[in-house]
XYZ file of N, CA and C in Angstrom:
759
model
N 0.875 -1.221 0.009
C -0.058 -0.097 0.084
C 0.858 1.370 -0.203
N 0.355 1.996 -0.579
C 0.913 3.339 -0.487
C -0.091 4.664 -0.403
N 0.149 5.665 0.080
C -0.692 6.756 0.308
C 0.176 7.953 -0.618
N -1.028 8.830 -1.308
C -0.674 9.886 -2.140
C -1.581 10.699 -1.634
N -0.963 12.016 -1.664
C -1.838 13.387 -1.311
C -1.071 14.786 -2.002
N -1.838 15.305 -2.755
C -1.785 16.577 -3.119
C -2.798 17.630 -3.093
N -2.097 18.780 -1.888
C -2.677 19.736 -1.376
C -3.165 20.803 -2.185
N -2.425 20.910 -3.111
C -2.581 22.004 -4.022
C -3.359 21.704 -5.233
N -4.564 21.973 -5.711
C -5.172 22.009 -6.965
C -4.326 22.088 -8.406
N -3.968 20.996 -8.576
C -2.937 21.223 -10.132
C -3.443 20.182 -11.150
N -3.142 20.637 -12.701
C -3.751 19.827 -13.692
C -2.351 18.899 -13.821
N -2.738 17.858 -13.819
C -2.151 16.661 -14.290
C -2.319 15.658 -15.131
N -1.595 15.071 -15.796
C -1.829 14.019 -17.026
C -0.686 13.268 -16.948
N -0.634 12.016 -16.021
C 0.021 11.244 -15.701
C 0.121 9.816 -16.288
N 1.053 9.081 -17.245
C 0.736 7.866 -17.621
C 0.937 6.905 -16.602
N 0.224 5.895 -16.120
C 0.028 5.017 -15.460
C 0.613 3.785 -16.071
N 1.719 3.152 -15.848
C 2.583 2.192 -16.744
C 2.043 0.973 -16.023
N 1.580 -0.062 -16.987
C 1.709 -1.121 -16.641
C 2.200 -1.942 -15.496
N 1.702 -2.885 -14.376
C 2.156 -3.458 -13.466
C 1.713 -4.835 -13.355
N 2.857 -5.530 -12.785
C 2.343 -6.967 -12.645
C 1.190 -7.194 -11.529
N 0.287 -6.468 -11.329
C -0.797 -6.400 -10.187
C -2.180 -6.345 -10.551
N -2.742 -6.428 -9.871
C -4.186 -5.738 -9.836
C -4.235 -4.659 -8.686
N -4.750 -3.404 -9.404
C -4.391 -2.297 -8.203
C -5.796 -1.458 -8.045
N -6.007 -1.536 -6.639
C -7.072 -0.541 -6.136
C -6.352 0.982 -5.700
N -7.284 1.786 -6.478
C -6.723 3.123 -6.288
C -8.392 3.551 -5.484
N -8.119 3.916 -4.282
C -9.163 4.373 -3.202
C -9.071 5.758 -3.004
N -10.005 6.521 -3.923
C -10.259 8.060 -3.794
C -10.700 8.480 -2.697
N -9.971 9.319 -1.842
C -10.454 10.081 -0.546
C -10.162 11.356 -0.629
N -10.369 11.657 -1.880
C -10.406 13.424 -1.811
C -11.565 13.786 -1.611
N -11.390 15.374 -1.238
C -12.619 16.177 -0.881
C -13.037 17.108 -2.072
N -14.164 16.510 -2.518
C -14.363 17.245 -3.688
C -14.005 16.252 -5.057
N -13.851 16.492 -6.278
C -13.361 16.062 -7.147
C -12.232 15.540 -7.279
N -11.996 13.809 -7.387
C -10.573 13.654 -7.161
C -9.983 13.517 -8.694
N -8.827 12.650 -9.000
C -8.364 12.748 -10.251
C -9.494 12.136 -11.338
N -9.593 11.879 -12.641
C -10.050 10.878 -13.400
C -9.106 10.224 -14.406
N -9.428 9.083 -14.355
C -8.611 7.836 -14.920
C -9.275 7.517 -16.464
N -8.488 7.752 -17.450
C -8.788 7.830 -19.005
C -7.999 6.727 -19.395
N -8.756 5.531 -19.988
C -8.227 4.506 -20.615
C -8.719 4.309 -21.879
N -7.910 4.373 -23.005
C -8.421 4.307 -24.354
C -9.665 5.235 -24.766
N -9.626 6.477 -24.004
C -10.435 7.484 -24.077
C -11.826 7.258 -23.322
N -11.900 6.219 -22.686
C -13.032 5.912 -21.657
C -12.805 6.358 -20.263
N -13.124 7.179 -19.729
C -13.121 8.155 -18.285
C -13.784 7.100 -17.212
N -13.042 7.393 -16.049
C -13.654 6.481 -15.053
C -13.155 7.552 -13.930
N -13.882 8.089 -13.058
C -13.995 8.619 -11.709
C -14.320 8.147 -10.336
N -13.411 8.626 -9.367
C -13.566 7.801 -7.932
C -12.603 6.717 -7.824
N -13.174 5.977 -6.720
C -12.094 4.598 -6.611
C -12.490 3.597 -7.800
N -11.354 3.009 -8.036
C -11.073 2.228 -9.345
C -10.246 1.036 -8.821
N -10.623 -0.120 -9.979
C -9.756 -1.365 -9.771
C -9.216 -1.112 -11.215
N -7.696 -1.150 -11.307
C -7.150 -1.400 -12.647
C -6.638 -2.947 -12.667
N -7.104 -3.481 -13.676
C -6.832 -4.975 -14.028
C -5.590 -4.910 -14.363
N -4.761 -6.285 -14.926
C -3.571 -6.555 -15.657
C -3.721 -6.011 -16.977
N -2.845 -5.621 -17.568
C -2.542 -5.066 -19.004
C -4.014 -4.108 -19.229
N -3.956 -2.807 -18.459
C -4.771 -1.553 -18.875
C -4.753 -1.077 -19.935
N -3.220 -1.060 -20.525
C -3.319 -0.390 -22.018
C -2.781 0.965 -21.591
N -3.326 1.998 -22.413
C -2.992 3.255 -22.241
C -3.978 3.857 -21.418
N -3.248 4.004 -20.211
C -3.975 4.471 -18.890
C -3.440 6.047 -18.163
N -4.248 7.016 -18.097
C -3.798 7.988 -17.752
C -4.555 8.728 -16.568
N -4.027 9.497 -15.728
C -4.657 10.022 -14.375
C -4.321 11.129 -14.454
N -5.728 11.863 -14.623
C -5.630 13.419 -14.859
C -6.530 14.289 -14.343
N -6.586 15.764 -14.624
C -7.519 16.488 -14.068
C -6.900 17.451 -13.231
N -7.922 18.594 -12.828
C -7.176 19.713 -11.842
C -8.077 19.366 -10.373
N -7.440 18.784 -9.469
C -7.925 18.661 -8.424
C -6.706 18.316 -7.076
N -7.484 18.512 -6.002
C -6.776 18.076 -4.631
C -6.903 16.794 -4.989
N -5.766 15.969 -4.535
C -5.837 14.453 -4.687
C -5.819 13.727 -3.214
N -6.387 12.850 -2.858
C -6.126 12.203 -1.666
C -6.449 10.893 -2.035
N -5.174 9.824 -2.045
C -5.689 8.386 -2.660
C -4.740 7.156 -1.974
N -5.513 6.305 -1.694
C -4.734 4.952 -0.920
C -4.670 4.097 -2.400
N -3.306 3.700 -2.484
C -3.229 2.706 -3.721
C -2.877 1.269 -3.331
N -3.200 0.149 -3.512
C -2.971 -1.016 -3.184
C -2.761 -1.995 -3.986
N -1.724 -2.618 -4.235
C -1.344 -3.659 -5.304
C -1.621 -5.026 -4.871
N -2.113 -5.899 -5.643
C -2.357 -7.287 -5.231
C -1.919 -8.085 -6.294
N -1.252 -9.128 -5.752
C -0.969 -10.257 -6.584
C -2.401 -10.787 -7.128
N -2.437 -10.945 -8.430
C -3.463 -11.680 -9.246
C -4.033 -12.677 -8.573
N -3.618 -13.670 -7.803
C -3.782 -14.811 -7.337
C -4.929 -14.114 -6.273
N -4.239 -13.444 -5.184
C -4.909 -12.667 -4.072
C -5.764 -12.029 -4.609
N -5.748 -11.131 -5.684
C -7.100 -10.433 -6.450
C -8.113 -11.030 -6.498
N -7.637 -12.606 -6.803
C -8.924 -13.167 -7.251
C -9.968 -13.455 -6.023
N -9.454 -13.717 -5.141
C -10.050 -13.977 -3.743
C -10.504 -12.593 -3.367
N -9.907 -11.525 -3.276
C -10.214 -10.321 -2.380
C -11.405 -9.653 -3.609
N -11.156 -9.755 -4.575
C -12.190 -9.062 -5.656
C -13.382 -9.843 -6.418
N -12.653 -11.069 -6.471
C -13.602 -12.223 -7.150
C -13.945 -12.104 -8.449
N -13.066 -11.209 -9.382
C -13.468 -11.015 -10.623
C -11.890 -10.653 -11.634
N -11.262 -11.167 -11.024
C -9.687 -10.943 -11.947
C -10.013 -11.073 -13.364
N -10.367 -12.251 -13.864
C -10.600 -12.592 -15.182
C -11.446 -11.420 -15.769
N -12.411 -11.466 -15.230
C -12.962 -10.256 -15.857
C -12.667 -8.856 -15.928
N -11.494 -8.741 -15.067
C -11.223 -7.206 -15.019
C -9.624 -6.920 -16.186
N -9.142 -7.885 -16.453
C -8.103 -7.644 -17.363
C -8.424 -6.728 -18.333
N -7.321 -5.717 -18.937
C -7.361 -4.879 -19.933
C -8.458 -3.931 -19.355
N -8.875 -3.904 -18.135
C -10.359 -3.082 -17.746
C -9.677 -1.862 -16.493
N -10.454 -1.149 -16.454
C -10.489 0.093 -15.164
C -11.967 0.030 -14.879
N -12.149 -0.509 -13.773
C -13.637 -0.142 -13.421
C -13.925 0.239 -11.737
N -15.037 0.719 -11.492
C -15.240 1.465 -10.611
C -15.391 0.074 -9.315
N -14.739 0.535 -8.319
C -14.549 0.076 -7.126
C -16.029 -0.760 -6.692
N -17.009 0.394 -6.912
C -18.440 -0.153 -6.387
C -19.052 -1.062 -7.146
N -18.551 -1.323 -8.528
C -19.056 -2.428 -9.484
C -18.474 -3.408 -9.146
N -17.145 -3.775 -8.330
C -16.812 -4.776 -7.823
C -17.300 -5.232 -6.230
N -17.467 -4.214 -5.469
C -17.544 -4.764 -3.989
C -18.771 -4.277 -3.488
N -19.884 -3.346 -4.605
C -20.957 -2.921 -4.110
C -21.164 -2.161 -3.040
N -21.735 -2.331 -2.164
C -21.996 -0.955 -1.091
C -20.755 -1.180 -0.200
N -19.833 -2.450 -0.290
C -18.801 -2.502 0.699
C -17.698 -1.210 0.465
N -17.953 -1.032 -1.143
C -16.911 0.088 -1.370
C -17.082 1.355 -0.697
N -18.378 2.097 -0.611
C -18.679 3.041 0.070
C -18.189 2.943 1.593
N -18.680 1.839 2.343
C -18.107 2.021 3.740
C -16.913 1.795 3.917
N -16.154 1.157 2.848
C -14.834 1.254 3.204
C -14.158 2.601 2.705
N -14.528 3.505 2.025
C -14.048 4.956 1.753
C -14.458 5.717 2.923
N -15.529 5.639 3.563
C -16.015 6.351 4.775
C -14.970 5.869 5.944
N -15.197 4.735 6.102
C -13.963 4.237 6.990
C -12.527 5.017 7.015
N -12.226 4.862 5.825
C -10.685 5.369 5.512
C -10.612 6.880 5.669
N -11.904 7.462 4.991
C -11.828 9.108 5.044
C -11.593 9.556 6.521
N -12.134 8.906 7.789
C -12.735 9.309 8.651
C -11.250 8.965 9.695
N -10.097 8.495 9.316
C -9.183 7.911 9.416
C -8.157 9.353 9.862
N -7.470 9.051 11.098
C -6.550 10.480 11.568
C -5.528 10.305 10.910
N -5.002 9.387 10.419
C -3.600 9.157 9.862
C -3.579 8.384 8.884
N -2.459 8.478 7.882
C -2.017 6.876 7.030
C -1.778 5.953 7.557
N -1.123 5.892 8.847
C -0.821 4.831 9.324
C -2.472 4.043 9.803
N -3.172 4.940 10.233
C -4.571 4.173 10.731
C -4.989 3.761 9.490
N -5.239 4.505 8.598
C -5.688 4.131 7.200
C -5.294 2.772 6.713
N -3.975 2.297 6.567
C -3.152 1.451 6.548
C -3.762 0.301 7.113
N -3.859 0.264 8.445
C -4.634 -0.675 9.272
C -5.903 -1.045 8.647
N -6.867 -0.222 8.400
C -7.966 -0.324 8.328
C -8.126 -0.948 6.949
N -7.266 -0.633 6.271
C -7.332 -1.449 4.597
C -6.960 -2.806 4.794
N -5.882 -3.250 5.811
C -5.354 -3.986 5.962
C -6.541 -5.173 6.413
N -7.206 -4.560 7.466
C -8.454 -5.378 8.083
C -9.474 -5.640 6.927
N -9.875 -4.647 6.245
C -10.642 -4.857 5.235
C -10.524 -6.155 4.151
N -9.215 -6.234 3.796
C -8.433 -7.051 2.909
C -8.638 -8.305 3.548
N -8.247 -8.388 4.884
C -7.988 -9.801 5.418
C -9.214 -10.644 5.795
N -10.404 -9.747 5.952
C -11.812 -10.288 6.231
C -11.972 -10.991 4.600
N -11.872 -10.348 3.721
C -12.128 -10.699 2.214
C -11.310 -12.294 1.839
N -10.050 -12.100 2.301
C -8.912 -13.106 2.181
C -9.839 -14.456 2.696
N -10.744 -14.132 3.809
C -11.265 -15.434 4.125
C -12.213 -16.295 3.539
N -12.285 -15.763 2.600
C -13.337 -16.374 1.313
C -12.717 -17.510 0.750
N -13.203 -18.417 0.044
C -12.319 -19.495 -0.578
C -11.376 -19.118 -1.484
N -10.040 -19.686 -1.407
C -9.305 -19.383 -2.760
C -9.878 -19.509 -4.013
N -9.801 -18.564 -5.142
C -10.748 -18.534 -6.178
C -9.198 -19.025 -7.453
N -7.999 -19.263 -6.958
C -7.173 -19.503 -7.689
C -6.670 -21.042 -7.241
N -6.275 -22.001 -8.156
C -5.984 -23.366 -7.807
C -4.186 -22.838 -7.222
N -3.955 -24.076 -6.290
C -2.222 -23.338 -5.900
C -1.394 -23.720 -6.933
N -1.508 -24.383 -7.737
C -0.651 -24.552 -9.112
C -0.500 -23.735 -9.698
N -1.691 -22.750 -9.969
C -1.871 -21.508 -10.826
C -1.041 -20.418 -9.900
N -1.124 -20.400 -8.482
C -0.753 -19.555 -7.723
C 1.059 -19.601 -7.605
N 1.139 -20.985 -7.688
C 2.836 -21.193 -7.878
C 3.420 -20.705 -9.205
N 2.626 -21.084 -10.205
C 3.412 -20.661 -11.701
C 3.370 -19.022 -11.636
N 2.473 -18.209 -11.054
C 2.463 -16.955 -11.119
C 3.944 -16.412 -10.243
N 3.725 -16.810 -9.053
C 5.085 -16.710 -8.018
C 6.527 -16.788 -9.017
N 6.473 -18.305 -9.480
C 7.459 -18.403 -10.059
C 7.982 -17.329 -10.961
N 6.906 -17.170 -11.923
C 7.132 -16.172 -13.288
C 7.609 -14.640 -12.572
N 6.985 -14.039 -11.380
C 7.782 -13.286 -10.510
C 8.845 -13.296 -10.138
N 9.204 -13.977 -9.416
C 10.487 -14.161 -9.069
C 11.445 -14.594 -9.936
N 11.199 -15.163 -11.182
C 12.257 -15.065 -11.978
C 12.691 -13.878 -13.121
N 11.628 -13.245 -12.838
C 11.707 -11.671 -13.505
C 11.263 -12.045 -14.912
N 10.090 -12.714 -14.904
C 9.692 -13.138 -16.508
C 10.508 -13.944 -17.296
N 11.557 -14.773 -16.944
C 12.218 -15.318 -17.254
C 12.392 -16.795 -17.212
N 11.418 -17.585 -17.557
C 10.752 -18.917 -17.222
C 10.101 -19.617 -18.181
N 10.318 -20.653 -18.762
C 9.938 -21.483 -19.443
C 8.416 -22.223 -19.189
N 7.461 -21.987 -20.033
C 6.231 -22.773 -19.817
C 6.178 -23.812 -19.426
N 6.758 -24.431 -20.186
C 6.892 -26.195 -20.023
C 7.598 -26.583 -18.810
N 8.598 -26.136 -18.357
C 9.088 -26.358 -17.168
C 8.203 -26.114 -15.917
N 7.484 -24.990 -16.158
C 6.568 -24.752 -14.698
C 5.568 -25.633 -14.618
N 5.074 -26.014 -16.081
C 3.900 -27.156 -15.841
C 4.611 -28.500 -15.484
N 5.895 -28.877 -15.771
C 6.325 -30.301 -15.306
C 6.611 -29.833 -13.776
N 6.639 -28.731 -13.055
C 7.090 -28.475 -11.651
C 5.746 -28.910 -11.023
N 4.371 -28.433 -11.618
C 3.391 -28.817 -10.771
C 2.522 -29.773 -11.084
N 3.278 -30.782 -11.840
C 2.722 -31.783 -12.467
C 1.279 -31.782 -13.311
N 1.210 -30.801 -14.343
C 0.075 -30.491 -15.057
C 0.946 -30.677 -16.423
N -0.011 -30.693 -17.436
C 0.359 -30.775 -18.872
C 0.363 -29.210 -19.192
N 1.265 -29.186 -20.418
C 1.128 -27.494 -20.843
C -0.162 -26.886 -21.104
N -1.042 -27.805 -21.857
C -2.146 -27.329 -22.347
C -3.496 -27.291 -21.165
N -2.785 -27.996 -20.111
C -3.801 -27.584 -18.922
C -3.262 -26.440 -17.870
N -2.473 -26.278 -17.676
C -1.719 -24.779 -17.075
C -2.063 -23.913 -17.798
N -2.015 -24.128 -19.118
C -2.448 -22.684 -20.059
C -3.859 -22.520 -19.503
N -4.677 -23.307 -20.033
C -5.802 -22.941 -19.821
C -6.383 -22.627 -18.423
N -5.882 -23.613 -17.272
C -6.572 -23.193 -16.042
C -5.796 -21.769 -15.562
N -4.729 -21.431 -16.043
C -3.803 -20.011 -15.593
C -4.698 -19.052 -16.128
N -4.951 -19.095 -17.332
C -5.812 -18.066 -18.455
C -7.400 -17.831 -17.781
N -7.966 -18.969 -17.475
C -9.469 -18.828 -16.674
C -9.511 -18.121 -15.511
N -8.108 -18.152 -14.755
C -8.471 -17.800 -13.273
C -7.941 -16.754 -13.188
N -6.813 -16.286 -14.117
C -6.046 -15.112 -13.921
C -6.283 -14.082 -15.025
N -6.892 -14.535 -15.999
C -7.442 -13.598 -17.460
C -6.069 -13.238 -18.137
N -5.102 -14.116 -18.129
C -3.852 -13.970 -18.832
C -3.353 -15.246 -18.968
N -2.424 -15.222 -20.082
C -1.664 -16.593 -20.515
C -0.364 -16.833 -19.661
N -0.013 -17.979 -19.242
C 1.682 -17.641 -18.719
C 2.425 -16.788 -19.430
N 2.402 -17.156 -20.506
C 3.536 -16.459 -21.787
C 3.350 -14.962 -21.540
N 1.893 -14.498 -21.539
C 1.945 -13.247 -21.806
C 2.202 -12.731 -20.089
N 2.143 -13.337 -19.264
C 2.243 -12.844 -17.642
C 3.738 -12.828 -17.509
N 4.548 -13.746 -18.205
C 6.070 -13.260 -18.251
C 6.406 -12.106 -18.860
N 6.108 -12.055 -20.250
C 6.147 -11.007 -20.976
C 5.823 -9.543 -19.989
N 5.031 -9.404 -19.170
C 4.255 -8.271 -18.530
C 5.214 -8.126 -17.263
N 5.601 -9.164 -16.590
C 6.952 -9.185 -15.689
C 8.324 -8.659 -16.044
N 8.515 -9.184 -17.185
C 9.918 -8.785 -17.845
C 9.831 -7.337 -18.235
N 8.640 -6.701 -18.666
C 8.574 -5.595 -19.239
C 8.630 -4.651 -18.173
N 8.166 -5.038 -16.772
C 8.004 -4.251 -15.454
C 9.499 -4.187 -15.263
N 10.149 -5.168 -15.172
C 11.686 -5.106 -14.823
C 12.387 -3.942 -15.676
N 12.105 -4.145 -17.283
C 12.779 -3.223 -18.049
C 12.155 -1.980 -17.841
N 11.098 -1.606 -17.520
C 10.535 -0.208 -17.215
C 11.269 0.587 -16.059
N 11.397 -0.322 -15.067
C 11.983 0.289 -13.962
C 13.539 0.583 -13.846
N 14.303 -0.075 -14.897
C 15.374 -0.099 -14.928
C 15.625 1.120 -15.865
N 14.633 1.435 -16.711
C 14.826 2.353 -17.622
C 14.954 3.918 -16.792
N 13.586 3.738 -15.916
C 13.247 4.992 -14.994
C 14.514 4.942 -14.011
N 15.033 4.127 -13.915
C 16.246 4.398 -12.960
C 17.636 5.188 -13.646
N 17.259 5.224 -14.851
C 18.484 5.805 -15.545
C 19.442 4.996 -16.381
N 19.326 3.615 -16.611
C 19.950 2.891 -17.360
C 19.589 3.012 -19.175
N 20.476 2.917 -19.742
C 20.459 3.233 -21.336
C 19.736 1.824 -21.793
N 18.910 2.238 -22.980
C 18.310 1.454 -23.150
C 18.714 -0.139 -23.745
N 19.935 0.026 -24.211
C 20.685 -0.935 -24.753
C 21.312 -1.962 -23.744
N 21.466 -1.608 -22.694
C 21.661 -2.167 -21.078
C 20.631 -2.780 -20.599
N 19.577 -2.234 -20.702
C 18.192 -2.670 -20.357
C 17.772 -3.924 -20.988
N 17.721 -3.703 -22.336
C 17.428 -4.902 -23.258
C 18.146 -5.954 -22.827
N 19.547 -6.135 -22.678
C 20.221 -7.060 -22.539
C 20.286 -7.721 -21.051
N 20.202 -6.739 -19.898
C 19.575 -7.081 -18.653
C 18.285 -8.226 -18.440
N 17.149 -7.625 -19.104
C 15.861 -8.031 -18.852
C 15.643 -9.053 -19.745
N 16.662 -9.534 -20.695
C 16.559 -10.893 -21.556
C 15.683 -10.599 -22.906
N 15.691 -9.286 -23.357
C 15.176 -9.080 -24.688
C 16.477 -9.519 -25.850
N 15.596 -9.900 -26.973
C 16.930 -10.079 -28.004
C 17.740 -9.194 -28.356
N 17.392 -7.690 -28.484
C 18.047 -6.683 -28.591
C 17.247 -5.544 -28.398
N 17.778 -4.418 -28.371
C 17.024 -2.854 -28.458
C 15.840 -2.555 -29.056
N 15.671 -3.256 -30.098
C 14.265 -3.079 -31.195
C 13.162 -4.135 -30.548
N 13.796 -5.304 -30.062
C 12.574 -6.158 -29.331
C 12.117 -5.487 -28.037
N 13.227 -4.531 -27.320
C 12.571 -3.872 -25.997
C 11.478 -3.121 -26.190
N 12.253 -1.898 -27.378
C 11.065 -0.800 -28.040
C 9.975 -1.467 -28.393
N 9.630 -2.723 -29.029
C 8.526 -3.412 -29.327
C 7.540 -3.768 -28.267
N 8.149 -3.967 -26.965
C 7.513 -4.677 -26.084
C 6.954 -3.335 -25.263
N 7.848 -2.455 -25.028
C 7.364 -1.077 -24.091
C 6.234 -0.654 -24.956
N 6.307 -0.399 -26.302
C 5.335 -0.010 -27.052
C 4.002 -0.496 -26.941
N 4.079 -1.907 -26.934
C 2.846 -2.740 -26.872
C 2.249 -2.636 -25.475
N 3.257 -2.548 -24.383
C 2.502 -2.436 -22.836
C 2.041 -1.290 -22.252
N 2.917 -0.061 -22.764
C 2.662 1.056 -22.332
C 2.193 2.318 -23.031
N 2.200 1.726 -24.421
C 2.047 2.629 -25.458
C 2.875 3.923 -25.570
N 4.277 3.643 -24.957
C 5.138 4.775 -25.180
C 6.371 4.120 -25.357
N 7.485 5.201 -25.952
C 8.769 4.718 -26.409
C 9.445 4.364 -25.291
N 10.846 3.666 -25.156
C 11.458 3.562 -23.945
C 11.940 4.833 -23.642
N 12.293 6.044 -24.152
C 12.622 7.495 -23.688
C 11.298 8.199 -22.765
N 10.173 8.021 -23.566
C 9.099 8.173 -22.346
C 8.997 7.777 -21.171
N 8.816 6.101 -21.190
C 8.886 5.356 -20.025
C 10.050 5.737 -18.982
N 10.994 6.203 -19.781
C 11.945 6.239 -18.576
C 11.637 7.731 -17.656
N 11.088 8.586 -18.475
C 10.359 9.697 -17.897
C 9.250 9.550 -16.956
N 8.273 8.619 -17.357
C 7.166 8.450 -16.594
C 7.147 8.709 -15.146
N 6.592 9.667 -14.634
C 6.507 10.079 -13.232
C 5.756 8.911 -12.248
N 4.946 8.088 -12.692
C 4.586 7.038 -11.970
C 5.489 6.168 -11.415
N 6.407 5.780 -12.275
C 7.612 5.050 -12.085
C 8.208 5.455 -11.111
N 8.658 6.574 -11.421
C 9.411 7.588 -10.059
C 8.572 7.656 -8.732
N 7.447 7.753 -8.828
C 6.828 7.201 -7.259
C 7.061 6.255 -7.213
N 6.841 5.069 -7.432
C 7.595 3.817 -7.300
C 8.715 3.788 -6.548
N 9.389 4.496 -6.975
C 10.796 4.381 -6.383
C 10.882 4.842 -5.109
N 10.082 5.748 -4.704
C 9.861 6.551 -3.299
C 8.655 5.461 -2.356
N 7.640 5.006 -3.026
C 6.563 4.411 -2.270
C 6.958 2.892 -2.054
N 7.842 2.274 -2.856
C 8.308 0.817 -2.861
C 9.926 0.962 -2.965
N 10.640 1.829 -2.392
C 12.349 1.615 -2.785
C 12.617 0.042 -3.018
N 12.136 -0.928 -2.291
C 12.879 -2.311 -2.489
C 12.516 -2.754 -3.883
N 11.384 -2.516 -4.009
C 10.938 -3.111 -5.364
C 11.675 -2.467 -6.598
N 12.396 -1.257 -6.665
C 12.728 -0.915 -7.815
C 14.154 -0.569 -7.985
N 14.918 -0.926 -8.943
C 16.457 -0.900 -9.058
C 16.763 0.610 -8.813
N 17.957 0.660 -8.234
C 18.922 1.670 -7.786
C 19.019 2.644 -8.714
N 19.411 3.699 -8.294
C 19.899 4.612 -9.538
C 21.503 4.665 -9.436
């Protein structure tokens, strides 16, 4: 989790670069908060950002008070109950949680500090984690291995590790997480490359370190996942925020 606050109204138009997680953005702003634009469709208020959201930007002129929560897809499937349907989408949190979304916002707005907000959010998520797991252990293991290997893992090897056929793993993974194992690996590898670019590393070095064939391959993948060039991704403020909010997850400068 991370909390973001902008006290003075200011116009913003920030590219929100794809991340290998399902993201909750809980709007706690007084008055109009940020507007999320995905491929020309706008959404305001608290939202859930699924995997592979595409060209997503946060903007508008507003004071911002926002709690961001990142969930691994296997966890999100249990907490939200709709991971598959959320892929490539940004939807209202109310559409996912119903009235519970408004109750959560009220409790979080009334909190006296960010630490209290984090505690409340943890309690809310913990209650939902008490639901039956929505993802097979084999699928959760495959995702974890993909993440820890930074996307440099063979699907056939993962299928052997969980004792499934490649076809079964592909089918179950896609039906439960809304993404194929191969595309999940590409997303994780892209995330590593994007953060290396934002940390100031040269594109050629990033391509080699992240496992791309060459710099052109990196350029194509960055364009597909972020809709941006590697140069634009390197300057994306959202990745700079990551460096502050989650310093342990970002490459050092």
